[in-house]
Short mmCIF file of C-alpha atoms in Angstrom, two decimals:
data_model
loop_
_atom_site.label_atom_id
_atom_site.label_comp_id
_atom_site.label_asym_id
_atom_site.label_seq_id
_atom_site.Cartn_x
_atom_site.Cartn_y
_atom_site.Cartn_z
CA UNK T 26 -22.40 -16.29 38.32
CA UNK T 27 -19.75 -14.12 39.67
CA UNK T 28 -17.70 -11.89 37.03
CA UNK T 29 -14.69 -13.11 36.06
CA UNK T 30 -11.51 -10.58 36.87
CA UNK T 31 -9.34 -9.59 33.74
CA UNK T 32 -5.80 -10.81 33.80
CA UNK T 33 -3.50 -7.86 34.44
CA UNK T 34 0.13 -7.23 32.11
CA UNK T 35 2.59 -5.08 31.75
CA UNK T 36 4.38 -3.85 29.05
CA UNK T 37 6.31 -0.84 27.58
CA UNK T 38 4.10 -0.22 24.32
CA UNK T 39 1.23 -1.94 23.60
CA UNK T 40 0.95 -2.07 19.46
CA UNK T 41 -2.82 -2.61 18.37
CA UNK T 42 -2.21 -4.34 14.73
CA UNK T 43 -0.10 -6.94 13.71
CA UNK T 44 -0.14 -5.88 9.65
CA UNK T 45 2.68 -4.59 7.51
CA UNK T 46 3.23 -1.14 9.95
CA UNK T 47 2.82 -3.03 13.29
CA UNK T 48 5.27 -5.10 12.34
CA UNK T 49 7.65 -2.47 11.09
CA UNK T 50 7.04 -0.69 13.74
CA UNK T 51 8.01 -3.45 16.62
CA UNK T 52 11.16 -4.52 14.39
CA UNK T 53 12.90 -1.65 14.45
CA UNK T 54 11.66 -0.96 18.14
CA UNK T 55 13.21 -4.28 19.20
CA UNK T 56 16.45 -2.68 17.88
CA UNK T 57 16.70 0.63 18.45
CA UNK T 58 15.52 0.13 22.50
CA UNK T 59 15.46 -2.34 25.47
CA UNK T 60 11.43 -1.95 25.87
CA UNK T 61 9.08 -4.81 25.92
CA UNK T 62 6.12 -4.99 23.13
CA UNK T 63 2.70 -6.55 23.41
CA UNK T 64 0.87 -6.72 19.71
CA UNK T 65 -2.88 -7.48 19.91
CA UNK T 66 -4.54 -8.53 16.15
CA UNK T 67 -7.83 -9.99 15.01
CA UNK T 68 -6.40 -12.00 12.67
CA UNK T 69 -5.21 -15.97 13.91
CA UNK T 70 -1.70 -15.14 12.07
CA UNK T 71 0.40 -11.58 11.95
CA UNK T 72 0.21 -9.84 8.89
CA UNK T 73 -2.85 -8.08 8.94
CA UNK T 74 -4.68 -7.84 5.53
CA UNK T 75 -2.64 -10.42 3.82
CA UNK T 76 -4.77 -13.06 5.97
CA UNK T 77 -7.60 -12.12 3.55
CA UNK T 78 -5.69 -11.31 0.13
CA UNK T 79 -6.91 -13.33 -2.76
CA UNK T 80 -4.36 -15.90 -4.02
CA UNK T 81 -3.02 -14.64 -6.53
CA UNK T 82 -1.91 -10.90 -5.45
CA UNK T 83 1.37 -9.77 -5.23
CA UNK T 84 3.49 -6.67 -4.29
CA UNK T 85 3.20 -3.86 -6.21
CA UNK T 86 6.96 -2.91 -5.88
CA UNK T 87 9.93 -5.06 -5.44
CA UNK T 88 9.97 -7.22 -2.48
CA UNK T 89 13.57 -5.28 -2.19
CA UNK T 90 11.78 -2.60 0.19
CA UNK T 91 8.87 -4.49 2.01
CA UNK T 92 8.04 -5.89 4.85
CA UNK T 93 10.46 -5.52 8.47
CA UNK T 94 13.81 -3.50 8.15
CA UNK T 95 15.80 -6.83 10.00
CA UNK T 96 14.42 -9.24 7.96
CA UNK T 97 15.16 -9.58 4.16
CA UNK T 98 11.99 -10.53 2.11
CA UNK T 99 12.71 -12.60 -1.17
CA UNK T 100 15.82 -13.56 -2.96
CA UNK T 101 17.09 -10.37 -4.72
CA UNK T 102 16.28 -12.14 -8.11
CA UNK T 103 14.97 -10.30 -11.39
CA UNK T 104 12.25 -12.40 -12.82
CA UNK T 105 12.97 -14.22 -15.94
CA UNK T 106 9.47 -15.14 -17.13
CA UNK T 107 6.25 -13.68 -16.90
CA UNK T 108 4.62 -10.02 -16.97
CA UNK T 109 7.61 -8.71 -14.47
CA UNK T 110 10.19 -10.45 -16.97
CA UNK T 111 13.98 -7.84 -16.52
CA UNK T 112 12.05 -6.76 -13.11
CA UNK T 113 12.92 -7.77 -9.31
CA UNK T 114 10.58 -9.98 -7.87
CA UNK T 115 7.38 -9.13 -6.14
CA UNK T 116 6.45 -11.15 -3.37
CA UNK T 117 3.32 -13.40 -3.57
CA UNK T 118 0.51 -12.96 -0.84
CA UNK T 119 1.42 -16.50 0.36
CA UNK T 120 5.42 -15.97 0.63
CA UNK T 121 4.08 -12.75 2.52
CA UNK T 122 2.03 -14.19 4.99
CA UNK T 123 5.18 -16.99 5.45
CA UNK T 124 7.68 -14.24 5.97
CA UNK T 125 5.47 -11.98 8.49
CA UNK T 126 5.01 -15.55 10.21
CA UNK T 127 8.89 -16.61 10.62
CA UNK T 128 9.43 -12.85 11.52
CA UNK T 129 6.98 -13.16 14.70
CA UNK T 130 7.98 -16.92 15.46
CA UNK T 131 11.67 -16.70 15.59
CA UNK T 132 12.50 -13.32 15.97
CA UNK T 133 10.12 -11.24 17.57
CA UNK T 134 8.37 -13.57 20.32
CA UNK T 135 12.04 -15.64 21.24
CA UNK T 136 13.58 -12.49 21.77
CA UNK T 137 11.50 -12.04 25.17
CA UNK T 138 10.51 -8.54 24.33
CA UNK T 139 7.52 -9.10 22.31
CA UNK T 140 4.05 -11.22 23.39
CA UNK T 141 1.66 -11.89 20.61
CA UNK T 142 -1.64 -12.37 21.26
CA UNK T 143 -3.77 -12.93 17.82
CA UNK T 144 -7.54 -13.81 18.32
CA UNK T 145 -8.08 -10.70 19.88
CA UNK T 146 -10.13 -7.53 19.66
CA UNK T 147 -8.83 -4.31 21.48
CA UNK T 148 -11.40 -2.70 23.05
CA UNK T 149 -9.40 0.84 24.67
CA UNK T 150 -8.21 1.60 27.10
CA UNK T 151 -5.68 -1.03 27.33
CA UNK T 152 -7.96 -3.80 27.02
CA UNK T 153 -8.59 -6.43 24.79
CA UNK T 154 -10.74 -9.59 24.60
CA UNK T 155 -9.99 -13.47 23.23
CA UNK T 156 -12.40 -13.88 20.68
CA UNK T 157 -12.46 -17.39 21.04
CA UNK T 158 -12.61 -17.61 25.08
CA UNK T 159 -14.06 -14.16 25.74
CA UNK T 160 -11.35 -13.95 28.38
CA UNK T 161 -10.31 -10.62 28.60
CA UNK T 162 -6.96 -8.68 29.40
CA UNK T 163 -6.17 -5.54 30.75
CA UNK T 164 -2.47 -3.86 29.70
CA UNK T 165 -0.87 -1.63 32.05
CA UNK T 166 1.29 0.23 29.01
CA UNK T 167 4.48 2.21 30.63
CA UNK T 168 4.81 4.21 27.57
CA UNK T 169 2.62 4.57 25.10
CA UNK T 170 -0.49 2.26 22.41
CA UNK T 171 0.56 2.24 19.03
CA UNK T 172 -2.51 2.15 16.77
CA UNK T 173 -1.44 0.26 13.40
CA UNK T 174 -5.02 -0.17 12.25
CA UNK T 175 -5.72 3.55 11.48
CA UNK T 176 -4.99 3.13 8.04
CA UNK T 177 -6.27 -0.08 7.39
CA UNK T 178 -7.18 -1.02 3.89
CA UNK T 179 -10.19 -2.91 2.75
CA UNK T 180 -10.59 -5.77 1.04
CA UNK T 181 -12.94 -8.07 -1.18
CA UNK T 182 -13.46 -10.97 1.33
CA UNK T 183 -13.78 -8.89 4.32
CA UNK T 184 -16.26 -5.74 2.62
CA UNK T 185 -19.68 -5.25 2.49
CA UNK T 186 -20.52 -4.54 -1.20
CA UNK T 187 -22.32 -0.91 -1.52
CA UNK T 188 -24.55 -2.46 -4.17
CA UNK T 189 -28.22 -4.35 -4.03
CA UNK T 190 -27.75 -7.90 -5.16
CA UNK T 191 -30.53 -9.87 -6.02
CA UNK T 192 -31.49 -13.52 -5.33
CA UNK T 193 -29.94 -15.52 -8.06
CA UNK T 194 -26.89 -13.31 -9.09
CA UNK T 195 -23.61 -14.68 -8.68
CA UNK T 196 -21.08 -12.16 -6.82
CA UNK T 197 -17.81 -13.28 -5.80
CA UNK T 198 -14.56 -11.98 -4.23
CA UNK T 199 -11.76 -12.25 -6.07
CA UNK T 200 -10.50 -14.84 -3.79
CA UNK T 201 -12.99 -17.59 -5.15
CA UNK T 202 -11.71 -17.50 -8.48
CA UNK T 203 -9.38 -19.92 -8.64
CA UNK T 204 -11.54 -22.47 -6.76
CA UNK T 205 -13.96 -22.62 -9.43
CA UNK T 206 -13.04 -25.70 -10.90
CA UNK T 207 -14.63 -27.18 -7.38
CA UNK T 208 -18.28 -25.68 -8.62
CA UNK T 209 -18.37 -28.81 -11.46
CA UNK T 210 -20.52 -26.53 -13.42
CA UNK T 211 -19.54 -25.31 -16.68
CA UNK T 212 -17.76 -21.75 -16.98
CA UNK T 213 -19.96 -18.57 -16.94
CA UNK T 214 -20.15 -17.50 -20.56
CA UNK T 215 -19.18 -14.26 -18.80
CA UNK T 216 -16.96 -12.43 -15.99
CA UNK T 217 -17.41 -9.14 -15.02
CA UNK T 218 -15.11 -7.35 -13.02
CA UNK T 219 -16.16 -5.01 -11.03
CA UNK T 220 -13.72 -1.90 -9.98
CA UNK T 221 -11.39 0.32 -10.99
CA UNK T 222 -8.19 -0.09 -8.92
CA UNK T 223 -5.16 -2.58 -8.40
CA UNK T 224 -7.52 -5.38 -7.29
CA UNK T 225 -10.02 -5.43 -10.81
CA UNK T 226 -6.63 -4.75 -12.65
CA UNK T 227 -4.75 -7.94 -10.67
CA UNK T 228 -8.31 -10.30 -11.29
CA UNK T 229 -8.31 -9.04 -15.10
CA UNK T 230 -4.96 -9.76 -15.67
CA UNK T 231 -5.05 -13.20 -14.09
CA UNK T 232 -8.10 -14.07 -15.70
CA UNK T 233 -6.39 -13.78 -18.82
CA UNK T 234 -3.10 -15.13 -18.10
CA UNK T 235 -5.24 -18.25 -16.54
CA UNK T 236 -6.88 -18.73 -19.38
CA UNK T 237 -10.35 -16.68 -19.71
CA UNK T 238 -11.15 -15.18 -23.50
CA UNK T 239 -10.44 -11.30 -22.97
CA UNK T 240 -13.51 -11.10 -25.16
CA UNK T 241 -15.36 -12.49 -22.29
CA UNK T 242 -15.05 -10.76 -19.62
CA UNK T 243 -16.41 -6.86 -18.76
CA UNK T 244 -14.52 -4.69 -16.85
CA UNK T 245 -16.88 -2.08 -15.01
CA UNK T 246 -14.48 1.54 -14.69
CA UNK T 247 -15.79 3.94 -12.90
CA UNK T 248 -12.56 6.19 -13.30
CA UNK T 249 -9.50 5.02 -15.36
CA UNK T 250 -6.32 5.46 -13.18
CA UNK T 251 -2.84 6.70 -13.34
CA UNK T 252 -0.52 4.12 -12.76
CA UNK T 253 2.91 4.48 -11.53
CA UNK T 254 5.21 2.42 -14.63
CA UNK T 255 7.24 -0.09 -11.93
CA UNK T 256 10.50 0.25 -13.85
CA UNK T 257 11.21 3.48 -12.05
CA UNK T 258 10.68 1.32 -8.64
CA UNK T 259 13.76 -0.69 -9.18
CA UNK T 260 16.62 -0.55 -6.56
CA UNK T 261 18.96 -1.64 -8.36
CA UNK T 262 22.27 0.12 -9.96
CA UNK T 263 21.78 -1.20 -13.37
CA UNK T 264 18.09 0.86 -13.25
CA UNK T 265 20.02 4.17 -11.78
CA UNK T 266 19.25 6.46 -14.73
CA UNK T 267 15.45 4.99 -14.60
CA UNK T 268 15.19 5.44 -11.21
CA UNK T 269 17.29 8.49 -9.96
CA UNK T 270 17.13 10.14 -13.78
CA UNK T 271 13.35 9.42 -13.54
CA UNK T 272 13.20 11.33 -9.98
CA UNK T 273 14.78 14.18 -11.39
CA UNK T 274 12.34 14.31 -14.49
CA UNK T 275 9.44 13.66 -11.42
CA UNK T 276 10.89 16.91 -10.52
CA UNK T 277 10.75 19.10 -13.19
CA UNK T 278 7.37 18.07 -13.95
CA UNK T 279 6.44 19.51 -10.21
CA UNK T 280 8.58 22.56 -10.69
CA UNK T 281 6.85 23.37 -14.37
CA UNK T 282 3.35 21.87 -13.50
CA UNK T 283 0.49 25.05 -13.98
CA UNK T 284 -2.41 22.80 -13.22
CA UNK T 285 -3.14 18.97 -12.09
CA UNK T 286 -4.03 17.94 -15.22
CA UNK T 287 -0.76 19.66 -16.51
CA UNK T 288 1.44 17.45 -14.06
CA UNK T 289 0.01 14.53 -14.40
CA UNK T 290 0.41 14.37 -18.18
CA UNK T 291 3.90 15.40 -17.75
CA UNK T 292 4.15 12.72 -15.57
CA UNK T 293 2.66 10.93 -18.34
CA UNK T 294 5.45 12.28 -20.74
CA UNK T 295 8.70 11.76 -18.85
CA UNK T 296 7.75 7.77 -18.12
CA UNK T 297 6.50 7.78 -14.46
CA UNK T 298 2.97 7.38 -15.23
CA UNK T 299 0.95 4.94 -18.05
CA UNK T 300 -2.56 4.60 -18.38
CA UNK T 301 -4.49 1.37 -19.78
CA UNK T 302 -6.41 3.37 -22.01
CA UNK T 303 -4.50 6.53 -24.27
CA UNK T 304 -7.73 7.66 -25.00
CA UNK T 305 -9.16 8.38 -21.53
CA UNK T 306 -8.21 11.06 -19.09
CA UNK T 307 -7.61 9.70 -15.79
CA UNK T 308 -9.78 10.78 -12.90
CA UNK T 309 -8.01 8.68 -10.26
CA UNK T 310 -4.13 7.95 -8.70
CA UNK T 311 -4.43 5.75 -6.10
CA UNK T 312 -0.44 4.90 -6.59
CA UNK T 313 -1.37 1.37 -8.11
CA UNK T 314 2.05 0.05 -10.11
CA UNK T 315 2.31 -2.15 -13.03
CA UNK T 316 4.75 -3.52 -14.98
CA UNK T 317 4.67 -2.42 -18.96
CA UNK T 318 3.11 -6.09 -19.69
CA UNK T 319 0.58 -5.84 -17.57
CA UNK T 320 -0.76 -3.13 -19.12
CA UNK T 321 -0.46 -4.55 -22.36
CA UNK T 322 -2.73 -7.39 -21.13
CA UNK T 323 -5.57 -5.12 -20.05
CA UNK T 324 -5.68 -3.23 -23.33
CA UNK T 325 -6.75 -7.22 -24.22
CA UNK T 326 -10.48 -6.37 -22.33
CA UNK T 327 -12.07 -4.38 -24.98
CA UNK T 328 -15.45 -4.57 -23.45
CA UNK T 329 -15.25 -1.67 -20.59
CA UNK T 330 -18.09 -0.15 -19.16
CA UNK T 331 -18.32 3.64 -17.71
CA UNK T 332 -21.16 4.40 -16.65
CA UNK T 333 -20.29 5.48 -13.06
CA UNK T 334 -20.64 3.23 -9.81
CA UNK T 335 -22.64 -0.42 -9.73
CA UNK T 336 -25.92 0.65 -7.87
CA UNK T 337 -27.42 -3.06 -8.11
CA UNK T 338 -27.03 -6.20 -10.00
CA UNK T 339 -30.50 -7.78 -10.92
CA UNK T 340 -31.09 -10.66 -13.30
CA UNK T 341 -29.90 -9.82 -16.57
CA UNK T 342 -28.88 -6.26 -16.11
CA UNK T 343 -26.48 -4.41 -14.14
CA UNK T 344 -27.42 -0.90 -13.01
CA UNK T 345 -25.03 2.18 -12.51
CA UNK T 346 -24.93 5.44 -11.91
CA UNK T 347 -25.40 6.21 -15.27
CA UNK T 348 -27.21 3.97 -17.34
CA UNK T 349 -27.94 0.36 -17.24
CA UNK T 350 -26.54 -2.71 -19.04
CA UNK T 351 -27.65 -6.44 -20.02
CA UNK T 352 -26.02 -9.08 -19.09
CA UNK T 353 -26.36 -13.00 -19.61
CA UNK T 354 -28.03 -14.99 -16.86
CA UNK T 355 -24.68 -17.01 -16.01
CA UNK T 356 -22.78 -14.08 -15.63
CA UNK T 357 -19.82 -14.09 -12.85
CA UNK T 358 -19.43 -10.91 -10.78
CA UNK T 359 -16.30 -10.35 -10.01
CA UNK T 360 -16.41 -7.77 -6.44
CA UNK T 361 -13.26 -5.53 -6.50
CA UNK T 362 -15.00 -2.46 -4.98
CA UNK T 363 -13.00 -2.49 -2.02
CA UNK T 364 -11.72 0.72 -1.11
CA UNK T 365 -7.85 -0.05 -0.39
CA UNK T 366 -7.37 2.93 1.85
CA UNK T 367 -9.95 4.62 4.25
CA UNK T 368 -10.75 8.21 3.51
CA UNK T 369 -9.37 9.05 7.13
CA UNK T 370 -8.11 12.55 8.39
CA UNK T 371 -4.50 12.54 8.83
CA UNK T 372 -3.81 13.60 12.60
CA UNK T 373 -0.10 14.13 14.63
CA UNK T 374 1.52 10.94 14.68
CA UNK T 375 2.40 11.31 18.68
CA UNK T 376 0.06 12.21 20.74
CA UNK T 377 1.23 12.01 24.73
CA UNK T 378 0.80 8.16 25.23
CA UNK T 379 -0.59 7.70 21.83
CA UNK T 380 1.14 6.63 18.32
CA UNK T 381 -0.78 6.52 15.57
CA UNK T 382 0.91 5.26 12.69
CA UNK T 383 0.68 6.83 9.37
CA UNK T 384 3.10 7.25 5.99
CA UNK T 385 5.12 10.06 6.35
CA UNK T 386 6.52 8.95 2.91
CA UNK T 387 4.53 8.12 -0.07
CA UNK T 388 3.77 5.19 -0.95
CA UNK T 389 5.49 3.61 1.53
CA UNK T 390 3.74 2.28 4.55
CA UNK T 391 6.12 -0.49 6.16
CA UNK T 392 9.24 2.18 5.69
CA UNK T 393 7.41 4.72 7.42
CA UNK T 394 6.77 2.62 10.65
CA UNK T 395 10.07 1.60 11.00
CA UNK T 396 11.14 5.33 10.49
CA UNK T 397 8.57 6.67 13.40
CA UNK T 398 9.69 3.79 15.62
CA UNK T 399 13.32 5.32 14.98
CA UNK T 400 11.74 8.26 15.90
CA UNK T 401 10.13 7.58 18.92
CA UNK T 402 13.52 5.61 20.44
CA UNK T 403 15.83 8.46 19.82
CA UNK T 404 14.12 11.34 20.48
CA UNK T 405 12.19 12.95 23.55
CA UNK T 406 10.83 15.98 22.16
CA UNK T 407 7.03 15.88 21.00
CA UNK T 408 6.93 18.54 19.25
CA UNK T 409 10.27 17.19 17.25
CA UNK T 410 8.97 14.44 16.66
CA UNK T 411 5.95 15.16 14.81
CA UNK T 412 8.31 17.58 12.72
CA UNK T 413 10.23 14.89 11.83
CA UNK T 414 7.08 12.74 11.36
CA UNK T 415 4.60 14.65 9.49
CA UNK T 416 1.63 12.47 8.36
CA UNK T 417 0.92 12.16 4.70
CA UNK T 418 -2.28 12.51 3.40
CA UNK T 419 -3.11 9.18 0.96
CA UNK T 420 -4.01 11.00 -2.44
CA UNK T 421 -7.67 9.79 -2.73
CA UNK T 422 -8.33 12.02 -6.09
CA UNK T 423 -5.93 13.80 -8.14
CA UNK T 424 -6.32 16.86 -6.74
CA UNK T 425 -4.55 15.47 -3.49
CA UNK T 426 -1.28 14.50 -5.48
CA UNK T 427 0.52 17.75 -5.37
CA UNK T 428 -0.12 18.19 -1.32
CA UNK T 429 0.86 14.75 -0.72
CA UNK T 430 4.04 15.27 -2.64
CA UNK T 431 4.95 18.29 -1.03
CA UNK T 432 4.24 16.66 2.67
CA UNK T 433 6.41 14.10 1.41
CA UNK T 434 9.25 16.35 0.57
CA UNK T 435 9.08 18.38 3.42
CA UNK T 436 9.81 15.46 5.60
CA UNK T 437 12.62 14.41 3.97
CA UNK T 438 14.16 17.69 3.97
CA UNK T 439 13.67 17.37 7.79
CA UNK T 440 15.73 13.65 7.92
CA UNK T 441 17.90 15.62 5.70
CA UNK T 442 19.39 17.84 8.50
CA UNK T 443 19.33 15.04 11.34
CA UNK T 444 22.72 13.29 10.98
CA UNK T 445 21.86 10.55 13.20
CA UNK T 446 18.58 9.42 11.71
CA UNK T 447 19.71 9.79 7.61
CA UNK T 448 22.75 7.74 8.63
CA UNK T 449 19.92 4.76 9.42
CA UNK T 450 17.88 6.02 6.78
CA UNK T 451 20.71 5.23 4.24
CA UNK T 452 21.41 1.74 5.61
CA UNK T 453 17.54 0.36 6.04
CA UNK T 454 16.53 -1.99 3.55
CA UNK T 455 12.97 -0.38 3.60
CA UNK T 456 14.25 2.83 1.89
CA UNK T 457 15.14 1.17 -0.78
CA UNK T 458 16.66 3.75 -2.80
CA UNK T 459 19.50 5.38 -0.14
CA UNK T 460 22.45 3.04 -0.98
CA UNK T 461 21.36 3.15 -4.69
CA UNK T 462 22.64 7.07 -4.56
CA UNK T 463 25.21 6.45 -1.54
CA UNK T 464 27.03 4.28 -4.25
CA UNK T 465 27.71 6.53 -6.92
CA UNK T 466 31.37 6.97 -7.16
CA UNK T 467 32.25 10.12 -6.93
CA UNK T 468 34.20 9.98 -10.26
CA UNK T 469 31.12 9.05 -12.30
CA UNK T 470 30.56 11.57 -14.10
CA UNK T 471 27.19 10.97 -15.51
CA UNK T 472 25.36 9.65 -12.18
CA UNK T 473 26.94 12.58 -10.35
CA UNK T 474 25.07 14.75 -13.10
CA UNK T 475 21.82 12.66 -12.37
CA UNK T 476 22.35 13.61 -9.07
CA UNK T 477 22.99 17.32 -9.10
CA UNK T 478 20.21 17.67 -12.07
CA UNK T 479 17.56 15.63 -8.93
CA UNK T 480 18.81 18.38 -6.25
CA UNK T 481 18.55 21.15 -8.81
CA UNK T 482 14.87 20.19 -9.96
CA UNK T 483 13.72 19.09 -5.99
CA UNK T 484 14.46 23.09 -5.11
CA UNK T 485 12.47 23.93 -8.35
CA UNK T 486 9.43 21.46 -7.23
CA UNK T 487 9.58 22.74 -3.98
CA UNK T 488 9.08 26.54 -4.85
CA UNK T 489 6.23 25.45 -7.15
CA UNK T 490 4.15 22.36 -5.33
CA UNK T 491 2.66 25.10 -2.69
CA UNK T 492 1.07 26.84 -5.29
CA UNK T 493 -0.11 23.85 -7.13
CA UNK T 494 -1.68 22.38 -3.89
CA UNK T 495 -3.00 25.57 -3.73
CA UNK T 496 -4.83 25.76 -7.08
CA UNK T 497 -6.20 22.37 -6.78
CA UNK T 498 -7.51 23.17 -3.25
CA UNK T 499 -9.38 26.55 -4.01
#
């Protein structure tokens, strides 16, 4: 049978990803230039991971400052019930996937500079393949392929669990949990959640709230967490002294840190961080956020085991790193092992014909797309624009914090001096913060304190974060 020749397109960048930073990315392309995007994804929708969230996850942070900087996501409400009560809203995984949906469906594809092709799996070299048909396609890319996947998170439907499970044990994904009532079986007299990170903390909480004894469930920890407290995430004036105030005492902790463990309890101590558990050091910051009540709620789970990683989960017993435990014969596993960011090397963002997208702000993903796609539309230079665009390393332990703030910092000092791009930084919804501190009248005394007190304690932070990387390095 004689081969079958690829079809043969053209385009100007060919984005590999259609997830929160693809998406970004082409947005604020599609603005800032005339050139023609083709976005290649896996997934039979756009919006990457949130394909496979479970049901009931939402943003961490307010829907404010996520998703596409064109395209507002959410209503600007504060919630008036629930956990987030006094808080803006946080998107829900389903009013995600919707919004990521409309975006690529009436803005993106209509405008006749963007082609979509979902289904498919890029292969290099310009080249990807249906993977319903097999039918593949080769891209003849003018400028340059944007990898959005290099940061990819995992998650519970899609991983491989790193434990031995034996016949008879029931393991689930998150995602399964509120489809149990389908099983007709009675309840398992037990859940166990396995995990330490936003995922475990999101199925705990909901477990309770849907209606689960806390007194029935284990929670398997194999490092408590910092967690970043969400009411210094609002952008909102009303939360200015929270916010801007709580930058500025971010600051001073960095400038009068001596250790890691000294700055993250002054974290603790100025209200940036909380913990679940005031009796536990923290071994982990993976820049989860909660709202005060949702800590309250896991303090509910008194039955948490440390004992290290889950090395297999037999009949009637878990095993861990450390020790084993019993556990009754109906129990419900709960997987939340999922790693939500690769451990991946960072590496220059532009790279000749190559993008690779990474945050060049922590934590935000989605704003730093949008910001390198700025980036790559108004400037030529290479070398410029991996100044502007230096790639932050994702804090996988604590010792990792201090660099990643100072990476951070650095760039911003950089968008700092470029009038052109902290003119668009101060209008994009993604920032989230910009017009918060563009509106302060200049005759308020107080804010304009705030302010001068953040400035005065970022050049404090900055003289002192180099040697705190440093100490946590050697």
């Amino acid at each position: 049978m004689p081969s079958v020749m690829p079809s043969v397109i053209d385009t100007d960048y060919l984005v590999v990803g259609s997830g929160a930073t693809g998406l970004a990315f082409a947005d604020t392309l599609l603005d800032e230039t005339d050139a023609h995007v083709t976005i290649v994804d896996r997934h039979g929708k756009p919006g990457g991971h949130w394909n496979d969230a479970y049901p009931f996850v939402t943003l961490h942070q307010p829907s404010a400052f996520y998703g596409v900087n064109s395209t507002e996501l959410g209503t600007g409400r504060k919630d008036t019930t629930g956990l987030n009560r006094g808080l803006y809203e946080l998107a829900s995984g389903p009013e995600i996937s919707g919004y990521y949906d409309r975006l690529v469906s009436s803005r993106l594809v209509p405008s006749g500079r963007v082609s979509y092709h979902p289904m498919c799996e890029y292969e290099g070299e310009g080249r990807f393949r249906s993977l319903l048909s097999g039918a593949v396609t080769q891209v003849q890319v003018r400028r340059r392929v944007v990898d959005a996947t290099y940061n990819s998170p995992s998650v519970p439907s899609t991983h491989t669990p790193s434990f031995a499970v034996a016949p008879g044990v029931h393991l689930v994904p998150p995602n399964a949990l509120p489809g149990l009532w389908s099983r007709q079986q009675p309840p398992p007299s037990r859940f166990t959640v396995l995990g330490a990170g936003k995922t475990a903390m999101d199925t705990c909480v909901w477990l309770v709230q849907a209606g689960a004894d806390p007194d029935a469930i284990t929670w398997v920890v194999p490092r408590d967490s910092w967690l970043i407290n969400r009411v210094t995430t609002q952008p909102a004036p009303e939360f200015f002294d929270e916010v801007i105030g709580g930058q500025a005492d971010q600051m001073a902790a960095f400038a009068e840190a001596t250790s890691t463990e000294d700055l993250f309890l002054r974290l603790e101590a100025c209200g940036a961080l909380t913990r679940v558990d005031r009796e536990r050091t923290p071994g982990m910051f993976h820049l989860a956020t909660v709202a005060p009540g949702e800590v309250e709620v896991l303090r509910r789970i008194r039955d948490v085991v440390r004992l290290g990683r889950v090395r297999a989960l037999e009949a009637g017993r878990m095993v861990l790193d450390d020790g084993e435990v019993a556990v009754p014969p109906d129990t419900l596993f709960v997987d939340c092992t999922a790693s939500a960011v690769r451990r991946r090397p960072v590496q220059p963002v532009f790279q000749g014909d190559r993008i690779v997208l990474q945050m060049v702000r922590l934590p935000q993903p989605a704003f730093s797309a949008a910001l390198i796609a700025w980036v790559e539309a108004h400037r030529d230079d290479e070398e410029e624009k991996n100044r502007l665009c230096g790639p932050v390393a994702f804090p996988h332990n604590l010792d990792d914090y201090a660099g990643a703030t100072m990476t951070t910092m650095w760039n911003q000092f950089h968008w700092s001096q470029d009038r052109e791009l902290r003119r668009w930084i101060r209008h994009s919804r993604l920032d989230g913060f910009g017009r918060l501190v563009a509106g302060v009248d200049r005759d308020d005394e107080h804010r304009q304190a705030v302010l001068a007190r953040y400035r005065e304690q970022a050049v404090a932070a900055m003289g002192n974060l180099p040697r705190l990387a440093g100490v946590a390095a050697s």
